[in-house]
Every structure is written in structure tokens, then in C-alpha cells.
Coordinates of N, CA and C in Angstrom, one line a residue:
Chain B
A64 N 97.8 59.1 104.1 CA 99.2 59.3 104.4 C 99.5 60.7 104.1
A65 N 100.4 61.3 104.9 CA 100.9 62.7 104.6 C 101.6 62.7 103.3
G66 N 101.4 63.8 102.6 CA 102.1 64.0 101.4 C 103.0 65.3 101.5
V67 N 103.7 65.6 100.4 CA 104.4 66.8 100.3 C 103.5 68.0 100.1
I68 N 103.6 69.0 101.0 CA 102.7 70.2 100.9 C 103.4 71.4 100.4
Q69 N 102.9 72.0 99.4 CA 103.4 73.2 98.9 C 102.5 74.4 99.0
S70 N 103.0 75.5 99.3 CA 102.2 76.7 99.4 C 103.0 77.9 98.9
P71 N 102.3 78.9 98.3 CA 100.9 78.8 97.9 C 100.7 78.0 96.6
R72 N 99.5 77.6 96.3 CA 99.3 76.8 95.1 C 99.4 77.7 93.9
H73 N 98.9 78.9 94.0 CA 99.0 79.9 92.9 C 99.5 81.2 93.4
L74 N 100.2 81.9 92.6 CA 100.9 83.2 93.0 C 101.0 84.0 91.7
I75 N 100.5 85.2 91.8 CA 100.7 86.2 90.7 C 101.5 87.4 91.2
K76 N 102.6 87.7 90.4 CA 103.5 88.8 90.8 C 103.7 89.6 89.6
E77 N 104.2 90.8 89.9 CA 104.6 91.7 88.8 C 106.1 91.5 88.6
K78 N 106.6 92.0 87.4 CA 108.0 91.9 87.1 C 108.8 92.7 88.2
R79 N 109.9 92.2 88.5 CA 110.9 92.8 89.5 C 110.4 92.6 90.9
E80 N 109.3 92.0 91.1 CA 108.9 91.7 92.5 C 109.6 90.5 93.0
T81 N 109.3 90.1 94.3 CA 109.9 89.0 94.9 C 108.8 88.0 95.3
A82 N 109.1 86.7 95.2 CA 108.2 85.7 95.6 C 108.9 84.6 96.5
T83 N 108.1 84.0 97.4 CA 108.6 83.0 98.2 C 107.7 81.8 98.2
L84 N 108.2 80.6 97.9 CA 107.5 79.4 97.8 C 107.9 78.5 99.0
K85 N 106.9 77.8 99.6 CA 107.3 77.0 100.7 C 107.0 75.5 100.4
C86 N 107.7 74.6 101.0 CA 107.6 73.2 100.8 C 107.7 72.5 102.2
Y87 N 106.7 71.6 102.5 CA 106.8 70.9 103.7 C 106.9 69.4 103.3
P88 N 108.0 68.8 103.5 CA 108.2 67.4 103.0 C 107.5 66.4 103.9
I89 N 107.4 65.2 103.4 CA 106.8 64.1 104.2 C 107.6 63.9 105.5
P90 N 106.9 63.7 106.6 CA 107.6 63.5 107.8 C 108.6 62.4 107.7
R91 N 109.8 62.6 108.3 CA 110.9 61.7 108.3 C 111.8 61.8 107.0
H92 N 111.3 62.5 106.0 CA 112.1 62.7 104.8 C 113.2 63.7 105.1
D93 N 114.4 63.4 104.7 CA 115.5 64.2 105.0 C 116.1 65.0 103.8
T94 N 115.5 64.8 102.7 CA 116.1 65.4 101.5 C 114.9 66.1 100.7
V95 N 115.2 67.3 100.3 CA 114.2 68.1 99.5 C 114.8 68.6 98.2
Y96 N 114.0 68.5 97.2 CA 114.4 68.9 95.8 C 113.4 70.0 95.3
W97 N 113.9 70.9 94.5 CA 113.1 71.9 93.9 C 113.3 71.8 92.4
Y98 N 112.1 71.8 91.6 CA 112.1 71.7 90.2 C 111.3 72.9 89.6
Q99 N 111.6 73.3 88.5 CA 110.9 74.3 87.7 C 110.4 73.7 86.4
Q100 N 109.1 73.9 86.1 CA 108.6 73.3 84.9 C 107.8 74.4 84.1
G101 N 108.4 74.9 83.1 CA 107.8 75.9 82.2 C 106.7 75.2 81.3
P102 N 105.9 76.0 80.7 CA 104.8 75.5 79.8 C 105.4 74.6 78.8
G103 N 104.9 73.4 78.7 CA 105.3 72.4 77.7 C 106.7 71.8 77.9
Q104 N 107.3 72.1 79.0 CA 108.7 71.7 79.3 C 108.7 70.5 80.3
D105 N 109.8 69.9 80.4 CA 110.0 68.9 81.4 C 110.5 69.5 82.7
P106 N 110.3 68.9 83.8 CA 110.8 69.5 85.1 C 112.3 69.7 85.0
Q107 N 112.8 70.9 85.4 CA 114.2 71.2 85.5 C 114.6 71.3 86.9
F108 N 115.7 70.5 87.2 CA 116.2 70.5 88.6 C 116.8 71.9 88.9
L109 N 116.4 72.4 90.1 CA 117.0 73.7 90.6 C 118.0 73.5 91.7
I110 N 117.6 72.8 92.7 CA 118.5 72.7 93.9 C 118.0 71.6 94.8
S111 N 118.9 71.1 95.7 CA 118.4 70.1 96.6 C 119.1 70.3 98.0
F112 N 118.5 69.8 99.0 CA 119.0 69.9 100.4 C 118.9 68.6 101.1
Y113 N 120.0 68.3 101.8 CA 120.0 67.1 102.7 C 120.3 67.5 104.1
E114 N 119.5 67.2 105.0 CA 119.7 67.5 106.4 C 120.1 69.0 106.6
K115 N 119.3 69.8 105.9 CA 119.4 71.3 106.1 C 120.6 71.9 105.4
M116 N 121.4 71.1 104.7 CA 122.5 71.7 104.0 C 122.3 71.5 102.5
Q117 N 122.7 72.5 101.7 CA 122.5 72.4 100.3 C 123.4 71.2 99.8
S118 N 122.8 70.3 99.0 CA 123.6 69.2 98.6 C 123.9 69.2 97.1
D119 N 123.1 69.8 96.3 CA 123.5 69.9 94.8 C 122.7 71.1 94.2
K120 N 123.2 71.6 93.1 CA 122.6 72.7 92.4 C 122.5 72.4 91.0
G121 N 121.3 72.8 90.4 CA 121.2 72.6 89.0 C 121.1 74.0 88.3
S122 N 120.1 74.2 87.4 CA 120.1 75.4 86.7 C 119.3 76.5 87.4
I123 N 119.7 76.8 88.6 CA 119.0 77.8 89.4 C 119.6 79.2 89.2
P124 N 118.8 80.2 88.8 CA 119.4 81.5 88.5 C 119.9 82.1 89.8
D125 N 120.9 83.0 89.7 CA 121.5 83.7 90.8 C 120.4 84.5 91.6
R126 N 119.3 84.9 90.9 CA 118.3 85.7 91.6 C 117.5 84.8 92.5
F127 N 117.6 83.5 92.5 CA 116.9 82.6 93.3 C 117.8 82.1 94.4
S128 N 117.2 81.9 95.6 CA 117.9 81.3 96.7 C 117.0 80.3 97.4
A129 N 117.5 79.4 98.1 CA 116.7 78.5 98.9 C 117.4 78.0 100.1
Q130 N 116.6 77.5 101.1 CA 117.2 77.0 102.3 C 116.2 75.9 102.8
Q131 N 116.8 75.1 103.7 CA 116.0 74.1 104.4 C 116.2 74.4 105.9
F132 N 115.0 74.4 106.6 CA 115.0 74.8 108.0 C 115.1 73.6 108.9
S133 N 115.2 74.0 110.2 CA 115.4 72.9 111.2 C 114.3 71.9 111.3
D134 N 113.1 72.3 110.9 CA 111.9 71.4 110.8 C 111.8 70.7 109.5
Y135 N 112.8 70.9 108.6 CA 113.0 70.2 107.3 C 112.1 70.9 106.2
H136 N 111.3 71.9 106.6 CA 110.6 72.5 105.5 C 111.6 73.4 104.7
S137 N 111.3 73.7 103.5 CA 112.2 74.4 102.6 C 111.5 75.6 102.0
E138 N 112.2 76.7 101.7 CA 111.7 77.8 101.0 C 112.5 78.2 99.8
L139 N 111.9 78.5 98.7 CA 112.5 79.0 97.5 C 112.2 80.5 97.4
N140 N 113.2 81.3 97.4 CA 113.0 82.8 97.3 C 113.5 83.2 95.9
M141 N 112.6 84.0 95.3 CA 112.9 84.4 93.9 C 112.8 85.9 93.9
S142 N 113.8 86.6 93.5 CA 113.8 88.0 93.5 C 113.9 88.5 92.0
S143 N 113.6 89.9 91.9 CA 113.7 90.5 90.5 C 113.1 89.6 89.5
L144 N 111.8 89.3 89.8 CA 111.1 88.3 88.9 C 111.1 88.8 87.5
E145 N 111.2 87.8 86.6 CA 111.1 88.1 85.1 C 109.9 87.3 84.6
L146 N 109.5 87.7 83.4 CA 108.4 87.0 82.7 C 108.7 85.5 82.6
G147 N 109.9 85.2 82.3 CA 110.3 83.8 82.0 C 110.3 83.0 83.3
D148 N 110.1 83.6 84.4 CA 110.1 82.8 85.7 C 108.7 82.2 85.9
S149 N 107.7 82.6 85.0 CA 106.4 82.0 85.1 C 106.5 80.5 84.8
A150 N 106.1 79.7 85.8 CA 106.2 78.3 85.7 C 105.5 77.6 86.8
L151 N 105.5 76.3 86.7 CA 105.1 75.4 87.9 C 106.4 75.1 88.7
Y152 N 106.3 75.3 89.9 CA 107.5 74.9 90.8 C 107.1 73.7 91.7
F153 N 107.8 72.7 91.5 CA 107.6 71.5 92.3 C 108.6 71.3 93.3
C154 N 108.1 70.8 94.5 CA 109.0 70.4 95.5 C 108.9 68.9 95.6
A155 N 109.9 68.2 95.9 CA 109.9 66.7 96.1 C 110.7 66.4 97.3
S156 N 110.3 65.3 98.0 CA 111.1 64.9 99.1 C 111.4 63.4 99.0
R157 N 112.4 62.9 99.7 CA 112.8 61.5 99.7 C 113.5 61.2 101.0
S158 N 113.6 60.0 101.4 CA 114.4 59.5 102.5 C 115.6 58.8 102.0
R159 N 116.7 59.1 102.6 CA 117.9 58.5 102.2 C 118.4 57.4 103.2
R160 N 117.4 57.0 104.0 CA 117.7 55.9 105.0 C 117.8 54.6 104.3
V161 N 118.6 53.7 104.8 CA 118.9 52.5 104.1 C 117.6 51.6 104.0
M162 N 116.7 51.7 104.9 CA 115.5 50.8 104.8 C 114.5 51.4 103.9
D163 N 114.6 52.6 103.4 CA 113.7 53.2 102.5 C 114.1 53.0 101.0
T164 N 113.2 53.1 100.1 CA 113.4 52.8 98.7 C 113.9 53.9 97.9
G165 N 113.9 55.1 98.5 CA 114.5 56.2 97.8 C 113.7 56.9 96.7
E166 N 112.4 56.6 96.5 CA 111.7 57.3 95.5 C 111.3 58.7 95.9
L167 N 111.2 59.5 94.9 CA 110.8 60.9 95.2 C 109.3 61.0 95.3
F168 N 108.8 61.8 96.3 CA 107.4 62.1 96.4 C 107.3 63.6 96.1
F169 N 106.4 63.9 95.2 CA 106.2 65.3 94.7 C 105.0 65.9 95.3
G170 N 105.1 67.2 95.6 CA 103.9 68.0 95.9 C 103.1 68.3 94.6
E171 N 102.0 69.0 94.8 CA 101.2 69.4 93.7 C 101.6 70.6 92.9
G172 N 102.6 71.2 93.4 CA 103.2 72.4 92.7 C 102.7 73.7 93.1
S173 N 103.5 74.7 92.9 CA 103.0 76.1 93.0 C 103.1 76.8 91.6
R174 N 102.0 77.3 91.2 CA 102.1 78.0 89.9 C 102.3 79.5 90.0
L175 N 103.4 79.9 89.5 CA 103.8 81.3 89.6 C 103.6 81.9 88.2
T176 N 102.8 83.0 88.3 CA 102.6 83.8 87.0 C 103.2 85.2 87.3
V177 N 104.1 85.6 86.4 CA 104.7 86.9 86.5 C 104.1 87.8 85.3
L178 N 103.6 88.9 85.7 CA 102.9 89.8 84.7 C 103.8 91.0 84.4
Chain M
D95 N 122.9 66.7 82.5 CA 122.2 66.1 81.4 C 121.5 64.8 81.9
A96 N 120.4 64.5 81.3 CA 119.7 63.3 81.6 C 120.5 62.1 81.1
K97 N 120.4 61.0 81.8 CA 121.2 59.8 81.4 C 120.3 58.8 80.7
T98 N 119.1 59.2 80.3 CA 118.2 58.3 79.6 C 117.7 58.9 78.3
T99 N 117.3 58.1 77.4 CA 116.6 58.5 76.2 C 115.3 57.7 76.0
Q100 N 114.2 58.4 75.7 CA 112.9 57.7 75.5 C 112.3 58.3 74.2
P101 N 111.4 57.5 73.6 CA 110.7 58.0 72.4 C 109.8 59.2 72.9
P102 N 109.6 60.2 72.1 CA 108.8 61.4 72.5 C 107.3 61.0 72.7
S103 N 106.8 60.1 71.9 CA 105.4 59.8 72.1 C 105.0 58.4 71.7
M104 N 104.0 57.9 72.2 CA 103.5 56.6 71.9 C 102.0 56.6 72.0
D105 N 101.3 55.7 71.2 CA 99.9 55.5 71.3 C 99.7 54.0 71.7
C106 N 98.6 53.8 72.5 CA 98.2 52.5 72.9 C 96.7 52.4 73.0
A107 N 96.1 51.3 72.5 CA 94.7 51.2 72.6 C 94.3 50.8 74.0
E108 N 93.2 51.4 74.4 CA 92.6 51.1 75.8 C 92.4 49.6 75.9
G109 N 92.9 49.1 77.1 CA 92.7 47.6 77.4 C 94.0 46.8 77.0
R110 N 94.8 47.4 76.1 CA 96.0 46.7 75.7 C 97.1 47.0 76.6
A111 N 98.2 46.2 76.5 CA 99.4 46.5 77.3 C 100.2 47.7 76.6
A112 N 100.6 48.6 77.4 CA 101.5 49.7 76.9 C 102.9 49.4 77.4
N113 N 103.8 49.3 76.4 CA 105.2 49.0 76.6 C 106.1 50.2 76.3
L114 N 106.6 50.8 77.3 CA 107.4 52.1 77.1 C 108.9 51.8 77.3
P115 N 109.7 52.0 76.3 CA 111.1 51.7 76.4 C 111.9 52.9 76.9
C116 N 113.1 52.5 77.4 CA 114.0 53.5 77.9 C 115.4 53.0 77.7
N117 N 116.3 53.8 77.1 CA 117.7 53.5 77.0 C 118.5 54.2 78.1
H118 N 119.4 53.5 78.7 CA 120.3 54.1 79.7 C 121.6 53.4 79.6
S119 N 122.3 53.6 78.5 CA 123.5 52.8 78.2 C 124.7 53.2 79.1
T120 N 124.6 54.3 79.8 CA 125.8 54.7 80.7 C 125.5 54.4 82.1
I121 N 124.5 53.7 82.4 CA 124.1 53.4 83.8 C 125.3 52.7 84.5
S122 N 125.5 53.1 85.8 CA 126.6 52.5 86.5 C 126.0 51.4 87.4
G123 N 126.9 50.6 88.0 CA 126.5 49.3 88.6 C 125.5 49.5 89.8
N124 N 125.6 50.6 90.5 CA 124.6 50.7 91.6 C 123.6 51.8 91.4
E125 N 123.3 52.1 90.2 CA 122.3 53.1 89.9 C 121.0 52.3 89.6
Y126 N 119.9 52.8 90.1 CA 118.6 52.2 89.9 C 117.9 52.9 88.7
V127 N 116.9 52.2 88.2 CA 116.1 52.8 87.2 C 114.7 53.1 87.8
Y128 N 114.3 54.3 87.8 CA 113.0 54.7 88.4 C 112.1 55.2 87.2
W129 N 110.8 54.9 87.4 CA 109.8 55.4 86.5 C 108.8 56.3 87.2
Y130 N 108.6 57.4 86.6 CA 107.5 58.3 87.2 C 106.6 58.7 86.0
R131 N 105.4 59.2 86.4 CA 104.6 59.7 85.3 C 104.0 61.0 85.8
Q132 N 103.6 61.9 84.9 CA 103.0 63.2 85.2 C 101.8 63.3 84.4
I133 N 100.7 63.4 85.1 CA 99.3 63.6 84.4 C 99.0 65.0 84.4
H134 N 98.9 65.6 83.2 CA 98.7 67.0 82.9 C 99.7 67.8 83.7
S135 N 99.3 68.7 84.6 CA 100.2 69.5 85.3 C 100.3 69.2 86.8
Q136 N 100.0 67.9 87.1 CA 100.1 67.5 88.5 C 101.5 67.2 88.8
G137 N 101.8 67.0 90.1 CA 103.2 66.6 90.5 C 103.5 65.2 89.9
P138 N 104.7 64.9 89.5 CA 105.1 63.6 89.0 C 104.8 62.6 90.1
Q139 N 104.4 61.4 89.6 CA 104.0 60.3 90.5 C 104.9 59.1 90.3
Y140 N 105.4 58.6 91.4 CA 106.3 57.4 91.3 C 105.5 56.2 90.9
I141 N 106.1 55.4 90.0 CA 105.5 54.2 89.5 C 106.2 52.9 90.0
I142 N 107.5 52.8 89.7 CA 108.2 51.6 90.0 C 109.7 51.8 89.9
H143 N 110.5 51.0 90.5 CA 111.9 51.1 90.3 C 112.6 49.7 90.4
G144 N 113.8 49.6 89.8 CA 114.5 48.3 89.9 C 116.0 48.5 89.7
L145 N 116.7 47.5 90.1 CA 118.2 47.5 89.9 C 118.6 46.6 88.8
K146 N 118.3 45.3 89.0 CA 118.8 44.3 88.0 C 117.6 43.4 87.7
N147 N 116.8 43.0 88.7 CA 115.8 42.0 88.4 C 114.5 42.7 87.9
N148 N 113.7 42.0 87.3 CA 112.4 42.5 86.9 C 111.5 42.7 88.1
E149 N 110.7 43.8 88.1 CA 109.9 44.1 89.2 C 108.4 44.3 88.8
T150 N 107.5 44.0 89.7 CA 106.1 44.2 89.4 C 105.5 44.7 90.7
N151 N 104.6 45.7 90.5 CA 103.7 46.1 91.6 C 102.3 46.3 91.0
E152 N 101.5 46.9 91.8 CA 100.0 47.0 91.4 C 99.8 47.9 90.2
M153 N 100.8 48.7 89.9 CA 100.6 49.7 88.8 C 101.2 49.1 87.5
A154 N 102.4 48.5 87.6 CA 103.2 48.2 86.4 C 104.2 47.1 86.6
S155 N 104.8 46.8 85.5 CA 106.0 45.9 85.6 C 107.2 46.6 84.9
L156 N 108.3 46.2 85.4 CA 109.6 46.8 84.9 C 110.5 45.7 84.5
I157 N 110.9 45.7 83.2 CA 111.8 44.7 82.7 C 113.1 45.4 82.4
I158 N 114.2 44.9 83.0 CA 115.5 45.5 82.8 C 116.3 44.4 82.0
T159 N 117.0 44.8 81.0 CA 117.8 43.9 80.2 C 119.0 43.4 81.0
E160 N 119.5 42.3 80.6 CA 120.6 41.7 81.4 C 121.8 42.6 81.5
D161 N 122.1 43.4 80.5 CA 123.2 44.3 80.5 C 122.9 45.6 81.1
R162 N 121.6 45.8 81.5 CA 121.1 47.0 82.2 C 121.2 48.2 81.4
K163 N 121.4 48.1 80.1 CA 121.5 49.3 79.3 C 120.1 49.8 78.8
S164 N 119.1 49.0 79.0 CA 117.7 49.5 78.7 C 116.7 48.8 79.5
S165 N 115.5 49.4 79.5 CA 114.4 48.8 80.3 C 113.1 49.1 79.6
T166 N 112.1 48.4 80.0 CA 110.7 48.6 79.5 C 109.7 48.7 80.7
L167 N 109.0 49.7 80.7 CA 107.8 49.8 81.6 C 106.6 49.2 80.9
I168 N 105.9 48.3 81.6 CA 104.7 47.7 81.0 C 103.5 48.1 81.9
L169 N 102.5 48.7 81.3 CA 101.2 48.9 81.9 C 100.3 47.9 81.3
P170 N 100.0 46.9 82.1 CA 99.4 45.6 81.5 C 98.0 45.8 80.8
H171 N 97.2 46.7 81.4 CA 95.9 46.9 80.8 C 95.6 48.4 80.8
A172 N 96.1 49.1 79.8 CA 96.0 50.6 79.8 C 94.6 51.1 79.8
T173 N 94.4 52.1 80.6 CA 93.1 52.8 80.6 C 93.3 54.3 80.2
L174 N 92.2 55.0 80.0 CA 92.3 56.4 79.6 C 93.0 57.2 80.6
R175 N 92.9 56.8 81.9 CA 93.6 57.5 83.0 C 95.1 57.4 83.0
D176 N 95.6 56.5 82.1 CA 97.1 56.3 82.0 C 97.7 57.2 81.0
T177 N 96.9 58.1 80.4 CA 97.4 59.1 79.5 C 98.2 60.1 80.3
A178 N 99.5 60.2 80.0 CA 100.4 61.0 80.8 C 101.8 61.0 80.1
V179 N 102.7 61.8 80.7 CA 104.1 61.8 80.3 C 104.8 60.9 81.2
Y180 N 105.5 59.9 80.7 CA 106.2 58.9 81.5 C 107.7 59.2 81.4
Y181 N 108.4 59.3 82.6 CA 109.8 59.6 82.7 C 110.5 58.4 83.3
C182 N 111.6 58.1 82.6 CA 112.6 57.1 83.1 C 113.8 57.8 83.6
I183 N 114.2 57.5 84.9 CA 115.2 58.3 85.5 C 116.2 57.3 86.1
V184 N 117.5 57.5 85.9 CA 118.5 56.7 86.6 C 119.1 57.4 87.8
S185 N 119.1 56.8 88.9 CA 119.5 57.4 90.1 C 120.0 56.4 91.1
Y186 N 120.9 56.9 92.0 CA 121.3 56.1 93.2 C 120.0 56.1 94.1
S187 N 119.8 54.9 94.7 CA 118.7 54.8 95.6 C 118.7 55.7 96.8
M188 N 119.8 55.7 97.5 CA 119.7 56.2 98.8 C 120.8 57.3 99.1
N189 N 121.7 57.4 98.3 CA 122.7 58.4 98.7 C 123.4 59.0 97.5
R190 N 124.2 60.1 97.8 CA 125.0 60.7 96.8 C 124.4 61.5 95.7
D191 N 123.4 60.8 95.0 CA 122.8 61.4 93.8 C 121.7 62.4 94.2
D192 N 122.0 63.7 94.3 CA 121.0 64.7 94.7 C 120.6 65.5 93.5
K193 N 121.1 65.2 92.3 CA 120.8 66.0 91.2 C 120.0 65.1 90.3
I194 N 118.8 64.8 90.7 CA 117.9 63.8 89.9 C 117.3 64.5 88.7
I195 N 117.7 64.1 87.6 CA 117.5 64.8 86.3 C 116.4 64.1 85.5
F196 N 115.3 64.9 85.2 CA 114.3 64.4 84.3 C 114.7 64.6 82.8
G197 N 114.6 63.6 82.0 CA 114.8 63.7 80.6 C 113.6 64.2 79.9
K198 N 113.5 63.9 78.6 CA 112.3 64.4 77.8 C 111.0 63.6 78.0
G199 N 111.1 62.4 78.5 CA 109.9 61.6 78.7 C 109.2 61.2 77.5
T200 N 108.2 60.2 77.7 CA 107.4 59.7 76.6 C 106.0 60.2 76.9
R201 N 105.3 60.8 75.9 CA 103.9 61.2 76.1 C 103.1 60.0 75.6
L202 N 102.4 59.4 76.5 CA 101.6 58.2 76.1 C 100.2 58.6 76.0
H203 N 99.6 58.3 74.8 CA 98.2 58.6 74.5 C 97.5 57.2 74.5
I204 N 96.5 57.1 75.4 CA 95.6 55.9 75.4 C 94.4 56.2 74.5
L205 N 94.2 55.4 73.5 CA 93.1 55.6 72.5 C 91.9 54.8 72.9
P206 N 90.7 55.4 72.9 CA 89.5 54.6 73.3 C 89.1 53.7 72.2

């Protein structure tokens, strides 16, 4: 079965550079979530989208932005990167249709290292 | 903020049942209890969820107290591969709740 696809899996950037992470949700899933997980930390909610509109925001820095496109894939853009942005970034998708059970399906994550 | 509290860590002998508790005293009437686990740095994996009744699937059982203020995830015959961080999350199943918050989770160690 198709899963959530994230790319790239690994990314190395310098301070003050820009990075873009991509997420392709499971087909028919209408909601996408982004999480940041620092070393030894629990996943922190960043932002979510439903039907291409931002639906909720968590602890996402102003330097970060995200959007969901017409094909439901989502991109997380991070600018002016700082050392503290080094983390695993997970994307998750779910379906909010009545007949579905609503669980989140996670991708394998994108590991960002800022040097 | 997370709506759940869990013990930070637990040990369980291989082959025995692992019982992981979760408190969610502020749960509202139509919020579900979901359990996920994260093995090392992989993406969290869905285990099971429930509303009021106890649930069982091929991975685990979920026992929810009658007042719904706490629940227990049971892994009936724990193996070394069950070593992971287990997260209990309270969420609406299908709508409205788009800020799904992970709490601290329980780090489960399966001992050989």
C-alpha cells in the first residue's frame, strides 16, 4: 500500500541558508501535518493543512512557511536556517472522511542538519 | 499542550504482557484515544484507537476506563522489537482537531 513519501530523506545546509522539504500524502488523504523532532525530543506540531488551506498552527517559527498544493502534496520552506533547526521533520497525513478511522500515517522523515 | 500524561519509562520481560498506562482526565465526550509508537528515529506508527469500548487488533488491546479518564495499552506478548517510545494521544477522529499534540510518551524497554 502507498505510504506517506517525504523528500529528501537527508539534507545538509549551512547557517542562514534555505531548505525545502516535500511531503506526498497517501492518496485520498485530505489533511497533512508537519512535525519537528529534535534530538531526544518528542515530535512537536508545526502546522497542518486541510484541503489545501492551513487549518492549524503550532510552534512554527516565522522563518518557516508551508503550503499544500492542488495535488495535496505539501512543502515546508525554512529560511535563515539556524543550528537549532537541525532535526527530523515528519509529515503525516490522514483522511477526515466519515468512513475512515482518522489515524495519522507518518512518513519516514527528513533529517535536516544545519552546519 | 498535550492532554495526556504517561510514565516516562517502563521495563517488561520478553514474552510477558506489557501494560502501558495513560491518563487523560480532561478528555471530552467525542474525543478518541489513539496510541502510536516510535521505534528509534522512524516515523511514528499507529497502533490502535478507541472511544469508549475496549478494542483489540493484531498488535494490541486498548482498555478504556468507564469514566474515560485513563486507558491502558496492552501488548500481550512483548518481543524485543516492541522496544520503542509509546505515545497516547487524545484527538477527534475525523474533524476539527488539526493540532494533534504528542506528549512525553513512555519509553518501553523489553528485557531479554
